Coordinates of C-alpha atoms in Angstrom, one line a residue:
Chain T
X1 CA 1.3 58.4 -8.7
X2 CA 1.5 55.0 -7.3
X3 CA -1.8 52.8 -7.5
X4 CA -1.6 50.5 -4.1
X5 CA -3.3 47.2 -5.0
X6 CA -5.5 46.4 -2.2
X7 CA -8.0 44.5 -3.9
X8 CA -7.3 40.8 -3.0
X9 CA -9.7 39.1 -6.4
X10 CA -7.0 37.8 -8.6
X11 CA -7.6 37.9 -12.8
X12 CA -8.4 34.9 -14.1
X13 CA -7.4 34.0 -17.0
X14 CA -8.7 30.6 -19.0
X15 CA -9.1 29.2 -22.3
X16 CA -11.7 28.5 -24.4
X17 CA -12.8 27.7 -28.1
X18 CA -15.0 28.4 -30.4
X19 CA -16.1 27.3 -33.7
X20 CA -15.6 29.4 -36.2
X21 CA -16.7 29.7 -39.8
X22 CA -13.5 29.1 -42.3
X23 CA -13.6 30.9 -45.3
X24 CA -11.0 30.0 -48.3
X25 CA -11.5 32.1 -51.5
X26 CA -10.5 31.3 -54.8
X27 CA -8.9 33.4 -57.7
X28 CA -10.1 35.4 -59.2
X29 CA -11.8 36.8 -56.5
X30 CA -14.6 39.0 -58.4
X31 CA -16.1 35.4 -59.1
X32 CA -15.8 33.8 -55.5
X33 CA -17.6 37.2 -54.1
X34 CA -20.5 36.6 -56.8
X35 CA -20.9 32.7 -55.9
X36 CA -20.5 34.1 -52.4
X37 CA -23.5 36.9 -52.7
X38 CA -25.2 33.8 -54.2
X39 CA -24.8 31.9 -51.0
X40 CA -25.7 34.7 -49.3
X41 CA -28.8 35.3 -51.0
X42 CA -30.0 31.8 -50.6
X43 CA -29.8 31.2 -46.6
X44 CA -30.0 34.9 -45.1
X45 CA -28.0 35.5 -42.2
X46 CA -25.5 32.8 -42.8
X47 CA -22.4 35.1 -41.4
X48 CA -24.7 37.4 -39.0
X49 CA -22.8 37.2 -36.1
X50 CA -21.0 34.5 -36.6
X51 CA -16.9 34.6 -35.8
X52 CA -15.4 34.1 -39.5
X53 CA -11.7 33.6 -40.4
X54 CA -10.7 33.8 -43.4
X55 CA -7.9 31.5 -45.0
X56 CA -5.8 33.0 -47.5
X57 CA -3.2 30.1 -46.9
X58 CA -3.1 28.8 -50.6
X59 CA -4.2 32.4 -52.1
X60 CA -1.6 33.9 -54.1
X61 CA -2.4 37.6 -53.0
X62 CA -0.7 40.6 -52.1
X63 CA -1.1 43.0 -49.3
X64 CA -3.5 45.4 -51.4
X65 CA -5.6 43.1 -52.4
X66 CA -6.3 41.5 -49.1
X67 CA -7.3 44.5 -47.6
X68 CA -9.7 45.4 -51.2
X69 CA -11.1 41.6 -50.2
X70 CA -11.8 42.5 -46.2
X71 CA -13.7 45.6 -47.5
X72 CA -15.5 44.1 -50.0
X73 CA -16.9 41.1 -47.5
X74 CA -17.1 44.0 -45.1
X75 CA -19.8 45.7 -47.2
X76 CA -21.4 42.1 -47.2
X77 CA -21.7 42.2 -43.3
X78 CA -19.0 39.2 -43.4
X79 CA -16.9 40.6 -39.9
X80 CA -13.9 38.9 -40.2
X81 CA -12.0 37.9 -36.8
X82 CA -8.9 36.9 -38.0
X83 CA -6.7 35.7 -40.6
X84 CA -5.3 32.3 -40.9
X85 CA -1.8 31.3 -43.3
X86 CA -1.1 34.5 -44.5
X87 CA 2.4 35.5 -44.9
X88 CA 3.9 38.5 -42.4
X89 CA 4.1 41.1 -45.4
X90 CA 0.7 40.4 -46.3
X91 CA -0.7 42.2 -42.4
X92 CA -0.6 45.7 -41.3
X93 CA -1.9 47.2 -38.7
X94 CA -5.6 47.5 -38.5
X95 CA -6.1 44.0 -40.4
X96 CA -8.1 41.1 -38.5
X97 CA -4.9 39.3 -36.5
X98 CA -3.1 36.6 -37.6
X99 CA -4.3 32.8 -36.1
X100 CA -2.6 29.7 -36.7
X101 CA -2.8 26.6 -34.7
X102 CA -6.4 26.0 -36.0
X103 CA -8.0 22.3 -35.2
X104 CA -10.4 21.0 -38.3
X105 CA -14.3 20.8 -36.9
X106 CA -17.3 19.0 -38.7
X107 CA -18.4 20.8 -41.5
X108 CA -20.9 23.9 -41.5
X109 CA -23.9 22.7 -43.6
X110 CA -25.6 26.1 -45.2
X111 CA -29.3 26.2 -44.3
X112 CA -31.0 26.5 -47.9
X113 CA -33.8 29.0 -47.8
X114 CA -36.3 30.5 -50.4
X115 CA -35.2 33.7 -51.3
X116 CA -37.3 36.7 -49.5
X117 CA -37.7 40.3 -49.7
X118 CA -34.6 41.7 -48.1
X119 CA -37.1 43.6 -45.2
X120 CA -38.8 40.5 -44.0
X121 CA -35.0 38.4 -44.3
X122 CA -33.6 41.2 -41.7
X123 CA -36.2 40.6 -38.5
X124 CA -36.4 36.9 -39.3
X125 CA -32.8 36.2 -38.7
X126 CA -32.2 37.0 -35.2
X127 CA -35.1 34.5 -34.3
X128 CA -34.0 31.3 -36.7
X129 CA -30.6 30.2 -36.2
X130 CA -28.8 29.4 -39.5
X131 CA -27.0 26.5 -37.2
X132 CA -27.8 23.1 -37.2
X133 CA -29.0 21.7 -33.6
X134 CA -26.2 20.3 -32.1
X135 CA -26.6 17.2 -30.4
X136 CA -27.5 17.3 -27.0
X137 CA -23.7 16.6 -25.4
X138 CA -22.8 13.1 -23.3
X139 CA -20.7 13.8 -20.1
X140 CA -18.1 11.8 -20.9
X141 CA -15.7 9.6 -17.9
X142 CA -12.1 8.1 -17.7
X143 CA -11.7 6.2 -15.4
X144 CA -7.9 4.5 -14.4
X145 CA -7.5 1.6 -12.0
X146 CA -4.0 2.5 -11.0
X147 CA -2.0 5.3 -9.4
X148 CA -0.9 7.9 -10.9
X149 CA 3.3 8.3 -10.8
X150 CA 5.0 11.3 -10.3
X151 CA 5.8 12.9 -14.0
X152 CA 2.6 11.3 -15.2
X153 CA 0.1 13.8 -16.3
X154 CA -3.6 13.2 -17.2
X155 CA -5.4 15.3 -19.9
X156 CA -9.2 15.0 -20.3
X157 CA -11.2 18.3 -21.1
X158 CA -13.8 15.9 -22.2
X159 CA -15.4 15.4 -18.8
X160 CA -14.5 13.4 -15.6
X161 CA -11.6 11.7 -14.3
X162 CA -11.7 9.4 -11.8
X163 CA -8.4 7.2 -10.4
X164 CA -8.6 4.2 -8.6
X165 CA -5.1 4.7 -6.6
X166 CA -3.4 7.7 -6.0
X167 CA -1.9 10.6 -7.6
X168 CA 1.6 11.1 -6.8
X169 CA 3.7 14.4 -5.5
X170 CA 5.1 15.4 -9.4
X171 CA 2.0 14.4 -11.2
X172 CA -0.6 16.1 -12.9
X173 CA -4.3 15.7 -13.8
X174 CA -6.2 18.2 -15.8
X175 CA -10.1 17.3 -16.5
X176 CA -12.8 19.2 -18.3
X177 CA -15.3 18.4 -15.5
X178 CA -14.8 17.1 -12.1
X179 CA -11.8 14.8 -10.2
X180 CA -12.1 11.7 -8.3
X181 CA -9.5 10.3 -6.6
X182 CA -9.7 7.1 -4.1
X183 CA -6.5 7.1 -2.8
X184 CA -4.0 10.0 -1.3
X185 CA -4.1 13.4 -3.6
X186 CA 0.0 14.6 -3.5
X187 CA 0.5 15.9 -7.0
X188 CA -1.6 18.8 -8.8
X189 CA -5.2 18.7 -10.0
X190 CA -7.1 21.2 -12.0
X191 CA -10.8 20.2 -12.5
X192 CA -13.3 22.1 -14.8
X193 CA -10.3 23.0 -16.8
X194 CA -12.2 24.6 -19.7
X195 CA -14.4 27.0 -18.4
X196 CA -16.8 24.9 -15.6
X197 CA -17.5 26.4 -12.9
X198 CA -19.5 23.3 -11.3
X199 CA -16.4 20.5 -11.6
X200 CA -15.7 19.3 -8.3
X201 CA -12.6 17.6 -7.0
X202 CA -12.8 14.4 -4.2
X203 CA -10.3 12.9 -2.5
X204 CA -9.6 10.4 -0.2
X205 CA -6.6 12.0 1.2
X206 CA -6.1 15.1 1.0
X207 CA -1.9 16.1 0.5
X208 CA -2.1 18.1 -3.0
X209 CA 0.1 20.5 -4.2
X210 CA -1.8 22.6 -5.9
X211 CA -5.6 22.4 -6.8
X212 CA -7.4 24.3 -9.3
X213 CA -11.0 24.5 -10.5
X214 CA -12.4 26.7 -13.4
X215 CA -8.8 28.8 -13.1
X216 CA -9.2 29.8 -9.6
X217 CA -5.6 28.1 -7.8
X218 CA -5.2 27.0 -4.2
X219 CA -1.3 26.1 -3.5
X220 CA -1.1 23.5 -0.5
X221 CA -0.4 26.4 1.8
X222 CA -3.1 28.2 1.3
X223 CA -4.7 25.1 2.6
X224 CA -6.9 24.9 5.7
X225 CA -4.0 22.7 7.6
X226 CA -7.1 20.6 9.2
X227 CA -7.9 19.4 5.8
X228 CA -4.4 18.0 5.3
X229 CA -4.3 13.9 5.2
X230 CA -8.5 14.4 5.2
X231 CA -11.3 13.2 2.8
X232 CA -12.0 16.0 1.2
X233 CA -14.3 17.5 -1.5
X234 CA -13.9 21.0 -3.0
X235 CA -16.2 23.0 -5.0
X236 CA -16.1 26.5 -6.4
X237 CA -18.4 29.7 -4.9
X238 CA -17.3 32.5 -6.7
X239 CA -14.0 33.3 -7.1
X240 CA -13.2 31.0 -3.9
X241 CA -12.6 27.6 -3.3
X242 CA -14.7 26.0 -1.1
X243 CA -13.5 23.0 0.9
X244 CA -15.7 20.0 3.5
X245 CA -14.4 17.2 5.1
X246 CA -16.4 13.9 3.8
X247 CA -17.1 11.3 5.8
Chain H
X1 CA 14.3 -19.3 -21.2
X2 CA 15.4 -17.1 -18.3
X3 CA 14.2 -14.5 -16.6
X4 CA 15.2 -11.0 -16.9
X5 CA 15.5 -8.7 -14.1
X6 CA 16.3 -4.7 -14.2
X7 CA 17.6 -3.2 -11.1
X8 CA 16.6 0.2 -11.1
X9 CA 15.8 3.7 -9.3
X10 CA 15.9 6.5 -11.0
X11 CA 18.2 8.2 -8.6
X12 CA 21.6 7.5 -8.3
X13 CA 23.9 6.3 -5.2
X14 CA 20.6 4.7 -3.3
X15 CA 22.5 1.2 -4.1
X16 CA 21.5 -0.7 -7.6
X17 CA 24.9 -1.9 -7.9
X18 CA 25.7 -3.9 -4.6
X19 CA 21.9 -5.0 -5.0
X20 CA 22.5 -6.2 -8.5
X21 CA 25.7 -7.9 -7.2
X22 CA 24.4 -9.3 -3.8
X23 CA 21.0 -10.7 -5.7
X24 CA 23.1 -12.4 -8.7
X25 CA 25.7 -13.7 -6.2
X26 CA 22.8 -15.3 -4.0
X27 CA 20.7 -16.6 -7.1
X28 CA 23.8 -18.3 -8.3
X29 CA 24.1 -19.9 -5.0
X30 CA 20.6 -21.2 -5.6
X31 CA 22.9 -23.5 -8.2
X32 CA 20.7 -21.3 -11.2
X33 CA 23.0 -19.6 -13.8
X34 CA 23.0 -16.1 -13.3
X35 CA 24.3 -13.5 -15.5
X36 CA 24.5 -9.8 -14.0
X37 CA 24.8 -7.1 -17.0
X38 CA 26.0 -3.8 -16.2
X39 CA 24.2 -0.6 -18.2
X40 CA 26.4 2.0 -16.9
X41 CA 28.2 3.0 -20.0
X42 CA 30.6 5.4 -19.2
X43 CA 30.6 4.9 -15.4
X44 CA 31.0 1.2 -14.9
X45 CA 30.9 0.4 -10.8
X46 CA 29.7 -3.3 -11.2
X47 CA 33.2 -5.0 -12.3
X48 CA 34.6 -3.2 -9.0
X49 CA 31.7 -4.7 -6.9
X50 CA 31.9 -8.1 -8.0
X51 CA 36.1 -8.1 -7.9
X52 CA 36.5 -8.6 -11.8
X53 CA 37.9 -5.2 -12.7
X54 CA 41.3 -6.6 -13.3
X55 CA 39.6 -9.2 -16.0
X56 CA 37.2 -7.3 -18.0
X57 CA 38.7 -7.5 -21.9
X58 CA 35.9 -7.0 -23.9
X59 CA 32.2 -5.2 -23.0
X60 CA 29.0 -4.9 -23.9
X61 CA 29.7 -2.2 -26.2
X62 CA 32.2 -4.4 -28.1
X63 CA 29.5 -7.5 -28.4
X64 CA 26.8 -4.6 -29.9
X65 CA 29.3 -3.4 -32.6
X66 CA 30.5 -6.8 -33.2
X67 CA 34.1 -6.7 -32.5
X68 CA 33.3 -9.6 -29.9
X69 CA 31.5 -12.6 -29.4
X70 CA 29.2 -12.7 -26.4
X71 CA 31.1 -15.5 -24.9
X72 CA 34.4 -13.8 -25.1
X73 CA 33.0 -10.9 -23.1
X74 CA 31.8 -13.0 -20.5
X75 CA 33.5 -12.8 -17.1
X76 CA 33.1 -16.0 -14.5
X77 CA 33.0 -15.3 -11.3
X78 CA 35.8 -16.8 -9.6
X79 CA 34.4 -17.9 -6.3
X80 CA 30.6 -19.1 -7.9
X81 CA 31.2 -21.3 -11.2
X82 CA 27.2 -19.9 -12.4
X83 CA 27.4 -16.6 -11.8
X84 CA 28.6 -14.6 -14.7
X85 CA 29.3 -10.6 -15.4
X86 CA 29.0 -9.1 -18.6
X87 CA 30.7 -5.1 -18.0
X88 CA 29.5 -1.8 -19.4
X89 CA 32.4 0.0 -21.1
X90 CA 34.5 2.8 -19.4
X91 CA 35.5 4.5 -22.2
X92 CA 32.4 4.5 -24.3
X93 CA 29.3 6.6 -23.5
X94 CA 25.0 5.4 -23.9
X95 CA 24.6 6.6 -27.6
X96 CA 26.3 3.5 -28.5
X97 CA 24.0 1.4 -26.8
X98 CA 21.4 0.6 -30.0
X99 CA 18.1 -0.7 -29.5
X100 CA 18.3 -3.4 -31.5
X101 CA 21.9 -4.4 -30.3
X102 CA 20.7 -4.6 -26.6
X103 CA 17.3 -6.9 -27.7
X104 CA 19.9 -9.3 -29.4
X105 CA 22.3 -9.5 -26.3
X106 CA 19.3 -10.1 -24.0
X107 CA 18.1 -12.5 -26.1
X108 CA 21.0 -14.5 -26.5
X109 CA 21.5 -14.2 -22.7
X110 CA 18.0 -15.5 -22.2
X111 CA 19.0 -19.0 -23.8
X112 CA 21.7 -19.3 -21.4
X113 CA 21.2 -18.2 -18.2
X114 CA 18.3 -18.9 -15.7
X115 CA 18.4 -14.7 -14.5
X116 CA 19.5 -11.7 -16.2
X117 CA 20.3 -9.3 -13.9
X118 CA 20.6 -6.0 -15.7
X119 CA 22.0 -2.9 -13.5
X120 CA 20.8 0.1 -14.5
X121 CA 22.4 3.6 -14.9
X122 CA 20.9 6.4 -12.3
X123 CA 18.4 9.1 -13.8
X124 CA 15.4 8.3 -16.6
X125 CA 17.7 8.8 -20.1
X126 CA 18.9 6.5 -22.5
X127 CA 20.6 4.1 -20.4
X128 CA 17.8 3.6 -17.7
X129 CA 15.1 3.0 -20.4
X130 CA 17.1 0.4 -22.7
X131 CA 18.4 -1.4 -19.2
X132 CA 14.4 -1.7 -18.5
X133 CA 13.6 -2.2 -21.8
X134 CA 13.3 -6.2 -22.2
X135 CA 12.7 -6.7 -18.3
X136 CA 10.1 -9.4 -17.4
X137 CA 10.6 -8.0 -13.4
X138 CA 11.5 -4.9 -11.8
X139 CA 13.4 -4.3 -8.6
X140 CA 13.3 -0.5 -7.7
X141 CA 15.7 0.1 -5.1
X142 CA 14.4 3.0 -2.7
X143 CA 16.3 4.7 0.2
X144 CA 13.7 5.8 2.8
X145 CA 13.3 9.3 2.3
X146 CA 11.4 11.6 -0.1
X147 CA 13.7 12.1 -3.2
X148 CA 14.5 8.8 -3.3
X149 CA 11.0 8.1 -3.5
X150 CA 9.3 10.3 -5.5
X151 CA 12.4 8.9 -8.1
X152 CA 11.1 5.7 -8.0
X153 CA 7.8 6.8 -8.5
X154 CA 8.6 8.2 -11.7
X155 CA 10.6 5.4 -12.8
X156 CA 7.7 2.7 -11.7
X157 CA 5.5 5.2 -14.2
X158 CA 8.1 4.7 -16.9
X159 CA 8.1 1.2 -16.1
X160 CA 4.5 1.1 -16.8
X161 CA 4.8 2.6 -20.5
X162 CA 8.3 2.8 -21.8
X163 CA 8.8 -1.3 -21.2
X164 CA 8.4 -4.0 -24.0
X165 CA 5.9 -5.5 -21.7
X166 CA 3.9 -2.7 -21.0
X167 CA 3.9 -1.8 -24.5
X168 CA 2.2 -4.9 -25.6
X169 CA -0.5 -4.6 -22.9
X170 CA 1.5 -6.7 -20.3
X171 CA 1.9 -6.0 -16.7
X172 CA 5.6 -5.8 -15.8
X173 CA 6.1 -7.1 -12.4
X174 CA 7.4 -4.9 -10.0
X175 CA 9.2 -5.6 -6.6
X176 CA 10.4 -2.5 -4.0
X177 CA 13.7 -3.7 -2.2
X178 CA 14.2 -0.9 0.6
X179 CA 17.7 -0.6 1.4
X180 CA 20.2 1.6 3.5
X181 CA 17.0 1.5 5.8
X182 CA 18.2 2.5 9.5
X183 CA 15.2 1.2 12.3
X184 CA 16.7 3.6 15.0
X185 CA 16.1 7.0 12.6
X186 CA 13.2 5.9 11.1
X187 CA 11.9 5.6 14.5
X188 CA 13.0 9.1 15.6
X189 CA 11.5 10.6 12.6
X190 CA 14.4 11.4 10.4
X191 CA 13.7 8.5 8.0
X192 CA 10.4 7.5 5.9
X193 CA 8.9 4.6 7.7
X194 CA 8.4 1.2 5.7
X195 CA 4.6 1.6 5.7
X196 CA 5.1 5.7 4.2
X197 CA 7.1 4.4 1.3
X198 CA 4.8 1.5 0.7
X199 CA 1.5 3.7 0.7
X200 CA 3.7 6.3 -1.6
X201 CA 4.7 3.7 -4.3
X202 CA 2.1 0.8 -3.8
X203 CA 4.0 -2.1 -5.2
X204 CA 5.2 -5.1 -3.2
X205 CA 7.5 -5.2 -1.3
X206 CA 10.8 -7.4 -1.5
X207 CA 13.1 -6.7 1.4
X208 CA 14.5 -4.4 3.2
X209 CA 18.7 -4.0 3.5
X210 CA 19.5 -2.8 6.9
X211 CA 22.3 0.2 6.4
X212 CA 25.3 -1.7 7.4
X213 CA 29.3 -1.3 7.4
X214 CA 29.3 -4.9 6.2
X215 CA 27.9 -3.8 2.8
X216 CA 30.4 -1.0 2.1
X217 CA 33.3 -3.1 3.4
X218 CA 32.5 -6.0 1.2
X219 CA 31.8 -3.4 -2.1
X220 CA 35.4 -2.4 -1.3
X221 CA 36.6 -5.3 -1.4
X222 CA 35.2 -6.7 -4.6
X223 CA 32.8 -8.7 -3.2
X224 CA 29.0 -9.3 -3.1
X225 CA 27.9 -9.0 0.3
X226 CA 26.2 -12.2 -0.3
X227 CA 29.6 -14.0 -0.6
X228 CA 31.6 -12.3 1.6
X229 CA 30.1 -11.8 4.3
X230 CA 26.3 -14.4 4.4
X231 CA 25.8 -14.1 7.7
X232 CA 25.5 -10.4 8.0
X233 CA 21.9 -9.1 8.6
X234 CA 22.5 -7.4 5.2
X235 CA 23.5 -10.6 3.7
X236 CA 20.7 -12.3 5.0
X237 CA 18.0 -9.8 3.7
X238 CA 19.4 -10.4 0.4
X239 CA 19.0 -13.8 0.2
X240 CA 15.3 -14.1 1.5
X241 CA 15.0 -11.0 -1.0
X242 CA 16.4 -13.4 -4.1
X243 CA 14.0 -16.3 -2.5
X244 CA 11.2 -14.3 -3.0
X245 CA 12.4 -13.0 -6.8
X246 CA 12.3 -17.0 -7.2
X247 CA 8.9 -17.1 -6.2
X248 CA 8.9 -18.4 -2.7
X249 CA 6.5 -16.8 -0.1
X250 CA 8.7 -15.6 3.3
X251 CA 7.0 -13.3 5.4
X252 CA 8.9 -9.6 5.4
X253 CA 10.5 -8.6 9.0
X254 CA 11.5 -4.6 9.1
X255 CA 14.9 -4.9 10.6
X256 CA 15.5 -3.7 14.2
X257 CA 12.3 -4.0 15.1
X258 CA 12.2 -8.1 16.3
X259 CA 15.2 -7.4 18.8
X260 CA 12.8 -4.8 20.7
X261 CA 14.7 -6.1 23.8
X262 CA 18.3 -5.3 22.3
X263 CA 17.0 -1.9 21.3
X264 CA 16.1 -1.0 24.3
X265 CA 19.5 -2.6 26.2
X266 CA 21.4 -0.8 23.7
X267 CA 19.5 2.1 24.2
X268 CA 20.1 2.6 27.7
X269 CA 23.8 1.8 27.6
X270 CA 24.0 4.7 25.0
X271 CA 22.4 7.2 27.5

């Protein structure tokens, strides 16, 4: 049976990251899970619900024992989402996968608690999160007085870009929040690049070849032609992209 | 110390090489010493340009391995006593362009010569960046239509980061000479207009070559249009373009479009 595809919504597909909790035993590992109940025992909930990957890179370990060590931190409610460094006959099938590519974050500090009754430590864990506050995050801005040349391409998932000048046919500017350009829009722009829906993109000419915000695309022509060589601001409602004239 | 000058485009056959050779032949009649330096290892054109094909002994490649002295691969130009060519080597290809061979060379010529005019190989590889590498000034020599452009584009942005100058926080200067540029197309559309290719590539502008037979018949016959032929309208947008790489302020006139009268005489007599 053939399944007709009449649905126009197209899958998105994006990227995003989160911090995760490392853990690196050390041999033997009998003593590392006793230290490890101790840590446990001292600030409840530490790994309730948290993503944990555990890095065997410098463990010399076989293949049985890794599994014996996912049980055992299994038992401890220690869900583990995947496992970083270890070598390809170390897997099998039904392990956490295998992650590499991992960027170093600031440090998890443990929240030291008086140990409690194991009833009471249950219900007051969902309510008091283990993690430290973080701080309330800056927007951040680049801003570049000149054009932008074809084969030039702009990276910022940090927040804004704006560009004093234009951005030429063949070049590229990818920003975490919104784009603005003053001057002519030829090349490609994808605002909101990590997952925000809100970013914005404003130009002073509109001429792009392609425009994306939060992962939905718009190739130039799919573009209202009335918009072409316009100032023009786009936003995102939904799934589509949403485009005015500005004065 | 002189002042040194790439020539450069990114793509290839828009006209680097008779620029290169018009602008050093018309410098040198400014009475300033001008050296023109070819880049294109491998596919030499700027011996054949300037008529000195039939002299060229050692090359640029021989002066960076040491087998030659700088002055003994200096060429004179026969018909301008200051106006010297140093040729790229035929048989060689870029890898044996070093960096640190080229920044000597360049440094030496510096002492020397009032210009170094370096001509740059076509496309964005080895070549192009060491030929821009120790350049004080760009020209970026654009035909008026959209590949040639969007080249240029890329090159300026390479400019702007792969330079000497630009890597030390300095702003290389960078000057657009428009050439092959044909009023009568350009008006019916085929052709980018002047003020298109400006808004594209926002640098300055230095001149604009009108395509003309005079150029091609001088390149054939190993001669700088400059020299050969000064009065053409080619010729003469050459030289205001080399006044105004000296520093002098002319005001910029698109060809074709002064002789509005002509045009439209011609025009009819056409029909």
């Amino acid at each position: 049976m053939t399944k007709v595809l009449t649905d126009s919504r197209s899958i998105r597909i994006k990227g995003r990251s989160f911090l995760a909790v490392v853990l690196s035993p050390d041999l033997p590992l009998d003593e590392w899970l006793v230290l490890l109940d101790d840590l446990a025992a001292r600030s409840a909930g530490f790994f309730l619900g948290r993503p944990v990957v555990l890095d065997v890179s410098d463990l010399a370990i076989d293949r049985a024992q890794l599994k014996s060590l996912i049980e055992e931190l299994g038992q401890r409610s220690v869900r583990i989402m995947g496992i970083e460094g270890a070598k390809p006959s170390m897997m099998e099938p039904g392990m956490p996968p295998a992650m590499k590519g991992g960027r170093p974050a600031a440090d998890f500090e443990v929240e030291e608690k008086e140990p409690q009754p194991v009833s009471e430590m249950r219900n007051s864990a969902p309510d008091k999160p283990a993690v430290p506050d973080h701080k309330p995050v800056v927007t951040q801005s680049l801003v570049i007085n000149e054009p932008i040349r074809s084969g030039q391409s702009v990276i910022f998932p940090e927040g804004d870009v704006t560009i004093i000048g234009s951005v030429a046919s063949g070049a590229e500017i990818i920003a975490g929040g919104s784009v603005h350009i003053y001057g002519a829009l030829r090349g490609r722009v994808m605002a909101g690049s990590i997952g925000n829906a809100s970013a914005r993109i404003f130009c002073r000419r509109l001429e792009a070849e392609l425009i994306a915000i939060d992962g939905v695309y718009k190739m130039a022509e799919d573009m209202d032609p009335r918009l072409l060589g316009q100032s023009v601001q786009l936003w995102l409602e939904g799934d589509a992209i949403m485009a005015e004239t500005l004065i | 110390m002189g002042k040194v000058i790439v020539v450069t485009s990114g793509k290839g056959g828009v006209g680097k090489t008779t620029s290169t050779a018009a602008l050093g032949a018309a410098l040198a009649q400014r009475n300033e010493k001008v050296v023109v330096v070819d880049f294109d290892v491998g596919l030499r054109n700027l011996d054949l340009v300037m008529g000195a094909e039939r002299r060229v002994v050692y090359d640029l490649v021989n002066v960076i391995q040491g087998d030659a002295k700088l002055p003994q691969a200096l060429i004179r130009d026969k018909r301008l006593e200051n106006l010297f060519l140093l040729p790229a080597s035929q048989t060689r290809d870029k890898d044996n362009l070093t960096p640190e061979g080229v920044e000597w060379v360049i440094a030496e010529l510096k002492r020397y010569f009032d210009w170094v005019i370096c001509d740059s190989p076509a496309g964005i590889e080895r070549g192009a960046t060491l030929a821009m590498r120790h350049a004080d000034v760009a020209v970026v020599v654009t035909n008026p239509e959209v590949s040639s452009v969007r080249d240029s584009d890329r090159i300026i942005g390479l400019l702007d980061s792969k330079t000497l100058k630009a890597e030390r926080g300095e702003r290389i200067e960078k000057h657009l000479l428009l050439t092959r540029y044909d009023a009568t197309r350009a008006e019916r559309g085929d052709m980018l207009k002047v003020e298109d290719v400006l808004d594209i590539l926002s640098i300055p502008l230095i001149g604009i070559i009108p395509e003309s037979t005079d150029v091609l018949r001088a390149s054939n016959m190993g001669s700088p249009v400059t020299l050969a032929d000064a009065k053409s309208a080619a010729a003469m947008a050459y030289f205001d373009a080399a006044r105004r790489l000296a520093g002098e302020d002319l005001p910029i006139t698109i060809p074709g479009e002064r002789r509005g009268i002509f045009g439209k005489i011609f025009g009819r007599k056409a029909a």
